[in-house]
Amino acid sequence: MCDSYMHCEEQLRLTRRCLELIDAYGFGVAIQTKSDRILRDLDLLCSINRKAKCVVQMTLTTYDEEMCRIVEPNVCTTRRRFEVLKTMQENGIPTVVWLSPILPYINDTMENIQGILEYCAQAGVYGIICFGMGMTLRQGDREYYYAALDKHFPGMREKYHCRYGYAYEIPSDRAKELMQYFHAFCVEHGIVSDWGQLFEYLHEFPENKGYEQLSLF
């Protein structure tokens, strides 16, 4: 499992070739990325959406641009991803945002969540998938993450050890407050926040674009 628009996609163009086949055979697509490289394939995404259905999903975690460059160093910043979402909106392509992970003591602030949600409202996203305010740490991931903490946030590793030990689930101490705000914001702005409903939406194929289910006999 990886991003559909890794750096190598600029040369390999494997994702574009997949989209060309999806477009040619009248399928729909739900695609997820953190990269603005997806704009290269806007022509195909629009064509797919006209014939069937295209949903673009983007992950947003960190509103502050400088902090975003630290925690997500190899992808475009949240501001740029917001611009991508706006472009999709302008072209009639529905979007879903993944609000995850939220890192305890780093980006689990009300200001961060407010900023991201305002972006979502301005970009007219259909829904936001959020399983809770926090993160998970598997063995292997934990060691990598702690090394990054030592590099960018000296002393934070000890704080994590004291609070979470070697737990897999790492919830924010502010999770309840932040989730209450999240749900209230989504209701106010007509954004779907039930992740079960959103997964159903991603799998739904429209019945009003001229396609009929072929019979086996």
C-alpha positions as MATLAB code, in Angstrom:
seq = 'MCDSYMHCEEQLRLTRRCLELIDAYGFGVAIQTKSDRILRDLDLLCSINRKAKCVVQMTLTTYDEEMCRIVEPNVCTTRRRFEVLKTMQENGIPTVVWLSPILPYINDTMENIQGILEYCAQAGVYGIICFGMGMTLRQGDREYYYAALDKHFPGMREKYHCRYGYAYEIPSDRAKELMQYFHAFCVEHGIVSDWGQLFEYLHEFPENKGYEQLSLF';
ca = [
       0.000    0.000    0.000;
       1.467    3.324   -1.050;
       0.581    6.723   -2.422;
      -0.683    6.671   -6.003;
       1.615    9.566   -6.895;
       5.030    8.760   -5.485;
       7.998   10.638   -6.964;
       8.715    7.793   -9.385;
       5.282    8.294  -10.950;
       6.708   11.316  -12.774;
       8.733    8.930  -14.917;
       6.842    5.627  -14.689;
       3.330    7.057  -15.248;
       1.812    3.808  -13.961;
      -1.076    5.565  -12.235;
      -1.908    7.476  -15.391;
      -1.955    4.252  -17.390;
      -4.304    2.715  -14.829;
      -6.595    5.733  -15.120;
      -6.523    5.466  -18.897;
      -7.811    1.885  -18.671;
     -10.442    2.834  -16.086;
     -11.602    5.643  -18.359;
     -11.596    3.495  -21.497;
     -13.750    0.759  -19.961;
     -16.211    3.024  -18.141;
     -15.290    2.170  -14.576;
     -15.372    4.546  -11.637;
     -12.432    5.292   -9.373;
     -11.668    6.424   -5.842;
      -8.060    7.549   -5.570;
      -6.090    8.747   -2.535;
      -2.920   10.822   -2.411;
      -0.969   13.539   -0.616;
       0.556   14.800   -3.845;
      -0.315   17.624   -6.208;
       0.980   15.385   -9.015;
      -2.605   14.248   -9.320;
      -3.330   17.483  -11.198;
      -1.353   16.072  -14.127;
      -4.189   13.589  -14.629;
      -7.054   16.033  -14.197;
      -8.194   15.417  -17.765;
      -8.680   11.717  -17.080;
     -10.301   12.287  -13.694;
     -12.825   14.635  -15.283;
     -13.545   12.158  -18.070;
     -14.074    9.304  -15.608;
     -16.353   11.466  -13.489;
     -18.469   12.406  -16.509;
     -18.925    8.775  -17.544;
     -19.137    7.097  -14.152;
     -17.767    8.423  -10.863;
     -14.459    9.765   -9.596;
     -13.720   10.596   -5.970;
     -10.389   12.170   -5.031;
      -9.227   11.633   -1.465;
      -6.483   13.647    0.213;
      -4.913   13.312    3.637;
      -4.646   16.480    5.735;
      -2.965   16.458    9.131;
      -1.101   19.685    9.822;
      -2.387   23.197    9.120;
       0.820   25.055    9.990;
       3.073   25.035    6.932;
       6.394   24.883    8.797;
       5.187   22.071   11.035;
       3.823   20.265    7.987;
       7.259   20.341    6.359;
       8.665   18.612    9.452;
       6.077   15.864    9.924;
       5.443   15.300    6.191;
       8.772   16.217    4.573;
       8.446   14.417    1.243;
       5.053   15.665    0.067;
       3.477   19.005   -0.766;
       2.209   21.030    2.164;
      -1.365   21.168    3.398;
      -1.926   24.541    1.744;
      -1.041   23.069   -1.631;
      -3.268   20.066   -1.019;
      -6.098   22.459   -0.206;
      -5.500   24.100   -3.586;
      -5.760   20.678   -5.223;
      -9.076   20.067   -3.449;
     -10.322   23.439   -4.688;
      -9.349   22.525   -8.250;
     -11.316   19.299   -7.964;
     -14.308   21.240   -6.652;
     -14.097   23.650   -9.583;
     -14.144   20.680  -11.957;
     -17.097   18.973  -10.309;
     -15.089   16.105   -8.833;
     -16.213   15.097   -5.321;
     -13.543   14.900   -2.617;
     -13.048   13.159    0.708;
     -10.410   14.140    3.276;
      -8.646   11.749    5.654;
      -7.922   13.518    8.950;
      -5.180   11.228   10.251;
      -2.827   10.824   12.010;
      -3.077   13.448   14.725;
       0.160   13.342   16.702;
      -0.141   13.826   20.477;
       1.680   16.912   21.798;
       2.528   17.970   18.223;
      -0.508   18.727   16.068;
      -3.357   17.782   18.428;
      -4.339   21.401   19.014;
      -7.661   23.123   18.492;
      -5.961   25.635   16.199;
      -4.680   22.847   13.971;
      -8.027   21.067   13.702;
      -9.865   24.345   13.115;
      -7.486   25.296   10.312;
      -7.821   21.962    8.533;
     -11.598   21.930    8.849;
     -11.842   25.470    7.470;
      -9.847   24.299    4.455;
     -12.299   21.423    4.033;
     -15.306   23.727    4.174;
     -13.770   26.193    1.712;
     -12.937   23.350   -0.689;
     -16.463   21.941   -0.469;
     -15.374   18.434    0.468;
     -18.084   15.791    0.513;
     -16.836   14.139    3.683;
     -14.033   13.706    6.203;
     -12.855   10.322    7.465;
     -11.571   10.509   11.033;
     -11.253    7.479   13.294;
     -10.302    9.586   16.306;
      -7.719   12.099   17.413;
      -4.488   10.196   17.781;
      -2.363    7.630   15.991;
      -1.185    4.018   16.081;
       2.361    2.700   16.486;
       3.354   -0.786   15.433;
       6.718   -2.310   16.211;
       9.114   -0.979   13.614;
       6.987    2.100   13.026;
       7.546    3.047   16.660;
      11.324    2.968   16.362;
      11.235    5.055   13.182;
       8.846    7.548   14.754;
      10.850    7.867   17.956;
      14.024    8.510   15.972;
      12.193   11.329   14.186;
      11.051   12.711   17.531;
      14.648   12.743   18.775;
      15.676   14.656   15.653;
      12.919   17.256   15.526;
      11.388   17.336   19.020;
      14.101   16.625   21.628;
      12.665   15.182   24.835;
       9.357   14.174   23.230;
      10.281   10.466   23.119;
      10.450   10.360   26.917;
       7.059   12.056   27.132;
       5.573    9.396   24.868;
       7.184    6.565   26.844;
       5.819    7.956   30.087;
       2.301    8.444   28.748;
       1.843    5.479   26.382;
       4.557    2.914   27.054;
       4.527    0.463   24.148;
       0.813    0.752   23.372;
      -0.446    0.306   19.829;
      -3.175    2.942   20.127;
      -1.889    6.422   20.955;
      -4.896    8.677   21.625;
      -4.515   12.397   22.193;
      -5.296   13.639   25.684;
      -7.516   16.194   23.920;
      -9.357   13.597   21.842;
     -12.799   14.117   23.383;
     -12.744   17.891   22.997;
     -11.351   17.762   19.461;
     -13.812   15.100   18.294;
     -16.745   17.073   19.675;
     -15.591   20.099   17.728;
     -14.999   17.988   14.615;
     -18.502   16.528   14.588;
     -20.155   19.870   15.359;
     -18.239   21.560   12.548;
     -19.201   18.868   10.039;
     -22.877   19.118   10.968;
     -22.796   22.912   10.663;
     -21.158   22.796    7.215;
     -23.019   19.798    5.789;
     -19.908   17.606    5.625;
     -20.404   13.852    6.047;
     -18.351   12.579    9.000;
     -19.695    9.050    9.484;
     -16.861    6.909    8.127;
     -19.131    3.945    7.510;
     -21.361    6.109    5.348;
     -18.314    7.488    3.558;
     -16.924    4.047    2.727;
     -20.315    3.152    1.272;
     -20.215    6.347   -0.784;
     -16.761    5.491   -2.131;
     -18.045    2.118   -3.350;
     -21.358    3.301   -4.774;
     -21.604    3.248   -8.551;
     -24.075    5.774   -9.965;
     -27.120    4.413  -11.748;
     -28.023    7.607  -13.579;
     -25.222    7.892  -16.141;
     -26.556    5.593  -18.818;
     -25.046    2.266  -17.738;
     -26.957   -0.990  -17.384;
     -25.848   -4.074  -15.518;
     -25.054   -6.792  -18.048;
     -26.912  -10.067  -17.689;
     -25.042  -13.367  -17.343;
     -27.561  -15.124  -19.581;
];
